[in-house]
Short mmCIF file of C-alpha atoms in Angstrom, two decimals:
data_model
loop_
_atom_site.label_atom_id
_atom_site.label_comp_id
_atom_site.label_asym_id
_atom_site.label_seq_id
_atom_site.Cartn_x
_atom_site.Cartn_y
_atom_site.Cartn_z
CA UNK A 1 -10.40 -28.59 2.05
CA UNK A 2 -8.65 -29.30 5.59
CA UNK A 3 -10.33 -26.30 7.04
CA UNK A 4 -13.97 -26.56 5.57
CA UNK A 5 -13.79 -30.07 6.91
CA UNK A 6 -12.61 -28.82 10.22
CA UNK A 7 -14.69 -25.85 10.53
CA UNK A 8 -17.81 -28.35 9.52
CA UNK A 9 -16.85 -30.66 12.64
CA UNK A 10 -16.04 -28.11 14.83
CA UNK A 11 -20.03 -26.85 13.92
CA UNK A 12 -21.36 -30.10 14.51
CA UNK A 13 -19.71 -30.44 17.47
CA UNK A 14 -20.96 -26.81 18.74
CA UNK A 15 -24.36 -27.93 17.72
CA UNK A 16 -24.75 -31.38 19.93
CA UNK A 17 -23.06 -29.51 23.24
CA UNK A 18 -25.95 -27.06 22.49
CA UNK A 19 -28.34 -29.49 22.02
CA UNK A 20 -27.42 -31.59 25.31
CA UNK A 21 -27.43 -28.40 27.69
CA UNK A 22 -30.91 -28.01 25.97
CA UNK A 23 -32.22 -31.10 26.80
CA UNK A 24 -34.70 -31.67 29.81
CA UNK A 25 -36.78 -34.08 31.08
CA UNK A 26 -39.54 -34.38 33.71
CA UNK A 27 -40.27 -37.28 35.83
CA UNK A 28 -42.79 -38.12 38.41
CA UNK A 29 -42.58 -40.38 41.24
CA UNK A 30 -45.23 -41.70 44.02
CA UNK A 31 -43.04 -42.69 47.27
CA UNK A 32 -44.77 -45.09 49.09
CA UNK A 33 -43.85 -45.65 53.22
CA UNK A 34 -44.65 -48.74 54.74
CA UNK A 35 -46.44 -48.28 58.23
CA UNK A 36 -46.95 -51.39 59.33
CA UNK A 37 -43.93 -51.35 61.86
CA UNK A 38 -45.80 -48.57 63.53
CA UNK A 39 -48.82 -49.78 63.04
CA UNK A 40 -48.20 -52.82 65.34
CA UNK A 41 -46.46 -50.57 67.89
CA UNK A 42 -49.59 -48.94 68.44
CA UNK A 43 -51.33 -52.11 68.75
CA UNK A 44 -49.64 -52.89 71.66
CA UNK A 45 -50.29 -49.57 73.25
CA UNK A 46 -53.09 -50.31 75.66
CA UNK A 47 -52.67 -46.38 76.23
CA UNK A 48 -53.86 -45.50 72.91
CA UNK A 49 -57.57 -45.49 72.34
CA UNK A 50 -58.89 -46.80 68.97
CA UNK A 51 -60.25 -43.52 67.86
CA UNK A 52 -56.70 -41.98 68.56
CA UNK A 53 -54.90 -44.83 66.99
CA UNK A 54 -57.33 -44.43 63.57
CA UNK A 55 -56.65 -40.36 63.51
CA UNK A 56 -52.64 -41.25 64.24
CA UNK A 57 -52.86 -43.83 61.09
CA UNK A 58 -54.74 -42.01 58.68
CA UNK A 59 -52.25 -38.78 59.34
CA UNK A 60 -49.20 -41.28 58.93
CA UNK A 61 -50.49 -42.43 56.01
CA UNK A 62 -50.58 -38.71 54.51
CA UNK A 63 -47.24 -38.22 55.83
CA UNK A 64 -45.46 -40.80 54.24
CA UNK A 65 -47.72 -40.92 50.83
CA UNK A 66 -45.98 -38.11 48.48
CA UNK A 67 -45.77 -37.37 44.68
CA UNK A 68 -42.03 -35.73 43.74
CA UNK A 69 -41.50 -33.90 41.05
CA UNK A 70 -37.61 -34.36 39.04
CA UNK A 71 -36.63 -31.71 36.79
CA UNK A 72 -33.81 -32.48 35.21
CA UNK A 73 -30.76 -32.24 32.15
CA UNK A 74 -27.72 -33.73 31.25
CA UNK A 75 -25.63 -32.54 34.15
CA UNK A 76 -27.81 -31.41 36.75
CA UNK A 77 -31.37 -32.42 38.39
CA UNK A 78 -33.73 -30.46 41.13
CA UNK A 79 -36.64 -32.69 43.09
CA UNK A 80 -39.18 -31.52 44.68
CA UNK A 81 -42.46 -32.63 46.66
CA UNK A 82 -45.74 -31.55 44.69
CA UNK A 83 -47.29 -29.16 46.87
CA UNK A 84 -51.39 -30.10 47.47
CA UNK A 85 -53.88 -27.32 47.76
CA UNK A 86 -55.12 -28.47 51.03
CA UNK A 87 -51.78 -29.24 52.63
CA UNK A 88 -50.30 -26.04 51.80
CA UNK A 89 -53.29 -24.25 52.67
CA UNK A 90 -52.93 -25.67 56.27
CA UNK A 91 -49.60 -25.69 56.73
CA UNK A 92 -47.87 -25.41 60.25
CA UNK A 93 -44.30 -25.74 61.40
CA UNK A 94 -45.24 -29.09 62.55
CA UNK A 95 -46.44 -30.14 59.91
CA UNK A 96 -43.03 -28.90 57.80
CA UNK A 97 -40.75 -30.58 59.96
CA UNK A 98 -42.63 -34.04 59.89
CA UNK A 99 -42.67 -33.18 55.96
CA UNK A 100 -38.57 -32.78 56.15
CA UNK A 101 -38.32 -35.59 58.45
CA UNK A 102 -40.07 -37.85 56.01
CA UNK A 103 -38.46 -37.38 52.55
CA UNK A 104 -40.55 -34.27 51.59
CA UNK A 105 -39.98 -30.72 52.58
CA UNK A 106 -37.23 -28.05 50.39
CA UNK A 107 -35.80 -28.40 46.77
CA UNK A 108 -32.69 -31.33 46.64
CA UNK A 109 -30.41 -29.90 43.51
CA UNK A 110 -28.08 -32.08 42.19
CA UNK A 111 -24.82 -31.70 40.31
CA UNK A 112 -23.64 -35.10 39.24
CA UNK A 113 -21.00 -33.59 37.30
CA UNK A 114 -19.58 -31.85 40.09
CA UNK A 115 -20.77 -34.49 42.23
CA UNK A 116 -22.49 -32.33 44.29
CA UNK A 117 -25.73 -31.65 46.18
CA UNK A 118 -27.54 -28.70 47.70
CA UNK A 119 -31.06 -28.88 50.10
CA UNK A 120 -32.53 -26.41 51.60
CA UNK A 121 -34.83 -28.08 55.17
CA UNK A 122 -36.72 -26.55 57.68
CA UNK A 123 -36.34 -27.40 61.16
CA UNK A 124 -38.08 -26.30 64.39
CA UNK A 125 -38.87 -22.83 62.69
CA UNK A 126 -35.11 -22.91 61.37
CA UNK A 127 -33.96 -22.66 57.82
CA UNK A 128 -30.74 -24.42 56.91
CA UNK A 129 -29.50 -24.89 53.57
CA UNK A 130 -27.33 -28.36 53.66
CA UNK A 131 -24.49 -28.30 51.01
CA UNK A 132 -22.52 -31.80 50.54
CA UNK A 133 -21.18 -34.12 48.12
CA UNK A 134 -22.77 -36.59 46.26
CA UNK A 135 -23.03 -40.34 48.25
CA UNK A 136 -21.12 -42.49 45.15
CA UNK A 137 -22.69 -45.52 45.58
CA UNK A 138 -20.83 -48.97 44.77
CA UNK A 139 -23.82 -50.36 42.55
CA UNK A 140 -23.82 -53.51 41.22
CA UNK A 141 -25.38 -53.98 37.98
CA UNK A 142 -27.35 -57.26 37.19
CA UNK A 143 -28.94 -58.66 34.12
CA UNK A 144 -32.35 -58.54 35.60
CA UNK A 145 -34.97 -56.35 33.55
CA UNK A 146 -38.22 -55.16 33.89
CA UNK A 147 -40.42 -52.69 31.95
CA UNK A 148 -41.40 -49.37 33.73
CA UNK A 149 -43.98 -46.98 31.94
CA UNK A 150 -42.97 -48.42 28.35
CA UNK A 151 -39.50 -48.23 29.72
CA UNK A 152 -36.86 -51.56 29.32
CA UNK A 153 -35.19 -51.36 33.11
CA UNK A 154 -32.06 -52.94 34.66
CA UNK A 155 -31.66 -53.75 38.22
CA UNK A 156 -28.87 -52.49 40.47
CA UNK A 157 -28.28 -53.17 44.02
CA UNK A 158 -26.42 -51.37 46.63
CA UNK A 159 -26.09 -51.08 50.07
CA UNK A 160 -25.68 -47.94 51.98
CA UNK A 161 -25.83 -46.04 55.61
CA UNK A 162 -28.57 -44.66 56.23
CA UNK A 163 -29.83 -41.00 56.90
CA UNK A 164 -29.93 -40.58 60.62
CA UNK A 165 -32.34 -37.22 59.84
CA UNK A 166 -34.64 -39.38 58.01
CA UNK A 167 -37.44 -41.00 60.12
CA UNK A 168 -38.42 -43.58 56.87
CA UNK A 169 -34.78 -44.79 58.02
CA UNK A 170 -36.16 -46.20 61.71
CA UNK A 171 -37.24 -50.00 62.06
CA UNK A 172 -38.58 -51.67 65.01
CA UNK A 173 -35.55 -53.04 67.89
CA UNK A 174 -35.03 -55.90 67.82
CA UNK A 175 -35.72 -57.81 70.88
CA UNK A 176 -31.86 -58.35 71.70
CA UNK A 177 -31.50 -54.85 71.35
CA UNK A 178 -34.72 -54.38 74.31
CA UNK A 179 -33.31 -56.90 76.40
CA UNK A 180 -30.02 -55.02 76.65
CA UNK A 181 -31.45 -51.68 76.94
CA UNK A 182 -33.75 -53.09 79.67
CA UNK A 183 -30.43 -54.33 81.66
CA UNK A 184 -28.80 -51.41 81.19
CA UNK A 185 -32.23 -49.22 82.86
CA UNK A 186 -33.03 -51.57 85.18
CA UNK A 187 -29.39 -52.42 86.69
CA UNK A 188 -30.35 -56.32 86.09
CA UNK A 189 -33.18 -56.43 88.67
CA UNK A 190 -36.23 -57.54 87.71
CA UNK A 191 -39.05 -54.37 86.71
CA UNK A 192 -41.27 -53.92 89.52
CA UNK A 193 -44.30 -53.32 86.90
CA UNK A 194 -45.60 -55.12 84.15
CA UNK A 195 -43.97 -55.16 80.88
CA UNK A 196 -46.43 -53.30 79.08
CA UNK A 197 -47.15 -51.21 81.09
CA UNK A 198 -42.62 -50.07 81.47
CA UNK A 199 -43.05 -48.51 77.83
CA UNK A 200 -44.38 -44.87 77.93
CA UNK A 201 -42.46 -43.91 74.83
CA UNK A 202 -43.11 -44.85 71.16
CA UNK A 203 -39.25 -44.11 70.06
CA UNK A 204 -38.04 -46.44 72.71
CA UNK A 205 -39.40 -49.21 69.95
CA UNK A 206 -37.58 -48.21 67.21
CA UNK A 207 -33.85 -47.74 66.09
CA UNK A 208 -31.62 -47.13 63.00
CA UNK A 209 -30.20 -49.67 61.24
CA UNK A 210 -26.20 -50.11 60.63
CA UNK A 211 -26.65 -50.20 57.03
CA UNK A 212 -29.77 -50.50 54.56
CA UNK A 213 -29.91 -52.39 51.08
CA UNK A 214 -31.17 -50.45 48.09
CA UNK A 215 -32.70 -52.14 44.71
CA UNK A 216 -32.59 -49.71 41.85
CA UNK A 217 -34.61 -50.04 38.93
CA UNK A 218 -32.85 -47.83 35.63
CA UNK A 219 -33.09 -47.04 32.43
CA UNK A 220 -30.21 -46.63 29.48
CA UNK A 221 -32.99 -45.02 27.02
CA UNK A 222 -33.20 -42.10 29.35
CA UNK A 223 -28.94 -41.52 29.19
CA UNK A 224 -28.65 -39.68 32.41
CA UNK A 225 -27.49 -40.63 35.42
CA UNK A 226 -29.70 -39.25 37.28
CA UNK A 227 -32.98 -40.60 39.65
CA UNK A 228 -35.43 -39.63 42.64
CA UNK A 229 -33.67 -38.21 45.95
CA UNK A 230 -30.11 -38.27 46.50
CA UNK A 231 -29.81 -41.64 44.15
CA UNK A 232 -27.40 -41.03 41.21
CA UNK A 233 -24.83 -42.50 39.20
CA UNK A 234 -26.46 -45.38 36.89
CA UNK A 235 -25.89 -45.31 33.01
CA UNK A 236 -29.75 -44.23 32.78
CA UNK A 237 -32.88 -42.52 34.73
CA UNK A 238 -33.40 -44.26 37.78
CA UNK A 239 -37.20 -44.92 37.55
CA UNK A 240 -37.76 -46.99 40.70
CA UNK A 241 -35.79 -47.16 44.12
CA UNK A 242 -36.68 -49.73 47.26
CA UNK A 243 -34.95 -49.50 50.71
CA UNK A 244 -36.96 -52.35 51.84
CA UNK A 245 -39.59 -50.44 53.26
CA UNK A 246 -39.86 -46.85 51.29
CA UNK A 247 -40.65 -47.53 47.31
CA UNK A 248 -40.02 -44.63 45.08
CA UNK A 249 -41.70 -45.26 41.61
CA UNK A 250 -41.99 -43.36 38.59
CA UNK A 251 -45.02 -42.61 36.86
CA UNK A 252 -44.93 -40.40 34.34
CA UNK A 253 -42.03 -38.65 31.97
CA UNK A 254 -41.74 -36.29 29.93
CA UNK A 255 -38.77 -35.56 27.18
CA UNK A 256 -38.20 -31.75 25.73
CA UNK A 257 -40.70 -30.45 26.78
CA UNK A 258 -41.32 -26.84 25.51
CA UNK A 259 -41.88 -25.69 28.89
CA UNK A 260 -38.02 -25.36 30.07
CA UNK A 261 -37.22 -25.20 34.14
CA UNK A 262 -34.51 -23.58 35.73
CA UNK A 263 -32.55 -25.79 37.04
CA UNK A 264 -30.54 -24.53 39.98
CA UNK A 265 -29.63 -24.43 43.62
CA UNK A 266 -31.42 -22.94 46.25
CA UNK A 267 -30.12 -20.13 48.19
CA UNK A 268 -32.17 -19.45 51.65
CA UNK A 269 -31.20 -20.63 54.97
CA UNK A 270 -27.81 -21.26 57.10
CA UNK A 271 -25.27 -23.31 55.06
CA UNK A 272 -24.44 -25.98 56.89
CA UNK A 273 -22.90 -29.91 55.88
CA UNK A 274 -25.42 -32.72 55.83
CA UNK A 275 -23.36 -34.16 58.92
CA UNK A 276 -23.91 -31.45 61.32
CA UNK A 277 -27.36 -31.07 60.15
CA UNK A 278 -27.82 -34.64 60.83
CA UNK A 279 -26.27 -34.01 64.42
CA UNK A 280 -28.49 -31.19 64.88
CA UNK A 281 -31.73 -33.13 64.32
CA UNK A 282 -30.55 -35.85 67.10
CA UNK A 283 -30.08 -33.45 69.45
CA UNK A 284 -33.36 -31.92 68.80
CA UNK A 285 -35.16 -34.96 69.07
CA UNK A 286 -33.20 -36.68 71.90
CA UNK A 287 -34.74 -33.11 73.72
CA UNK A 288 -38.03 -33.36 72.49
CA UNK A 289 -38.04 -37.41 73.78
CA UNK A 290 -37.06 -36.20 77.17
CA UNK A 291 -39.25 -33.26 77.13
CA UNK A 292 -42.40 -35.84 76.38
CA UNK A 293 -41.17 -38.52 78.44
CA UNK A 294 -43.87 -40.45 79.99
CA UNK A 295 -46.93 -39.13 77.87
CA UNK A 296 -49.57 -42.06 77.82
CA UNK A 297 -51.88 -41.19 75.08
CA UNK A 298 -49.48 -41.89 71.93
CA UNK A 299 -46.90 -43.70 73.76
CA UNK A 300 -45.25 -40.55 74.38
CA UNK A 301 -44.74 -39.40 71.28
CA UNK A 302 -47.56 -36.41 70.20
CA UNK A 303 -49.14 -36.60 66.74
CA UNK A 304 -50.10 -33.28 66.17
CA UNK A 305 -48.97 -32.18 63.11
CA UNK A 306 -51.52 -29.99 61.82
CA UNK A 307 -54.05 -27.21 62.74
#
């Protein structure tokens, strides 16, 4: 009796481990960039012609307007940008890089029971394929709710560093921040020129923040700890994320599907840790500053990221 009772649990048992590396589930978010802060920076270019500041918006807004797709299980999750006909069609190296440098760009695989993360990102013509562990964020759950897509969702809030390889990450200085810098250029004498007319270079505007505050919108009817980016580690799908200016929202999911997706790492490109790849972007882009240092048209910073 012992054993048939045994060998009965030990079936059942078999059966619901089977089940759970079975089951799969798509979601699909629409990230959302707010580019107002750059919007105003060009305002106060008197370099910038209207016509030039209209093409520079309506690129930005393509840039930081993206649909991701997350495939993922019980353990294990890849995301991915949706790739449109046109964009792909026209793609350039430019064009990939401000793709990478904007959220988009390579497949993110995550491992949340090994607590691990690979990305594969292309960088000035480069492939590199960052491997790292998992950010475990100290979230604090509240007893704030919200429905998303039919969905009952909790909020959780965190705060984190941000990615310095991330442009989404910039805000504008603040004007203590200018004031020093303009000390530290000028040797505390007074500029010989106008103040509008010292700036020649749109990043000289903008820096990273110490630390950003993320509001995470989950759900516990979708038990997996999984979400959009590198964002784990809820009791539920994450189905919205805000930094305070990049929204992440889910539209769309879809349980068991028939149609099953691999769900693994990528392999191409140098192996490298997220902190040296971060490293490696600053360097590139402190050169690329210098190298377009004094450009009046865009404030020194060139917009083409196409054709």
């Amino acid at each position: 009796m012992y054993k048939l009772i045994f060998t009965l649990v030990l079936a059942i048992a078999s059966y619901v481990g089977l089940r759970a590396q079975e089951f799969q589930g798509i979601a699909v978010y629409e990230s959302k960039t707010s580019t107002a802060d750059f919007k105003t920076q060009m305002e106060g270019n008197k370099n910038m012609t209207p016509d030039i500041q209209k093409m520079i918006e309506e690129r930005m807004k393509k840039m930081f307007e993206k649909t991701f797709i997350l495939n993922f299980n019980k353990s294990s999750s890849i995301y991915k940008e949706e790739e449109k006909l046109e964009a792909s069609a026209q793609a350039s190296a430019g064009m990939r890089m401000m793709s990478s440098m904007t959220g988009g760009g390579g497949t993110l695989y995550k491992n949340v029971k090994e607590k691990s993360y690979t990305v594969d990102k292309e960088f000035m013509g480069k492939e590199f394929l960052v491997k790292d562990s998992l950010t475990n964020l100290n979230w604090k759950l509240e007893s704030e709710t919200r429905i998303i897509g039919g969905y009952t969702c909790y909020k959780a809030t965190a705060v984190k560093a941000p990615s310095t390889s991330d442009f989404r990450n910039f805000r504008p200085k603040k004007e203590e921040s200018k004031k020093e810098e303009d000390k530290k250029e000028l040797g505390k004498k007074e500029p010989t020129k106008p103040t509008e007319e010292k700036k020649t270079n749109f990043m000289d505007a903008i820096e990273l923040p110490k630390e950003i505050t993320i509001t995470a919108w989950y759900t516990p009817e979708i038990p997996v700890n999984q979400g959009p980016e590198s964002y784990w580690g809820l009791p539920g799908l994450i189905l919205e994320v805000n930094d305070g200016k990049t929204i992440t929202l889910c539209s769309k999911v879809v349980l068991n599907s028939k149609d099953k997706v691999e769900i693994k790492a990528s392999t191409k490109g140098k192996v490298i840790s997220q902190k040296d790849y971060d490293e490696t972007v600053i360097k590139k882009m402190k050169d690329f500053r210098e190298m377009n240092q004094g450009r009046g048209a865009t404030g020194g910073m060139p917009m083409r990221f196409g054709g």
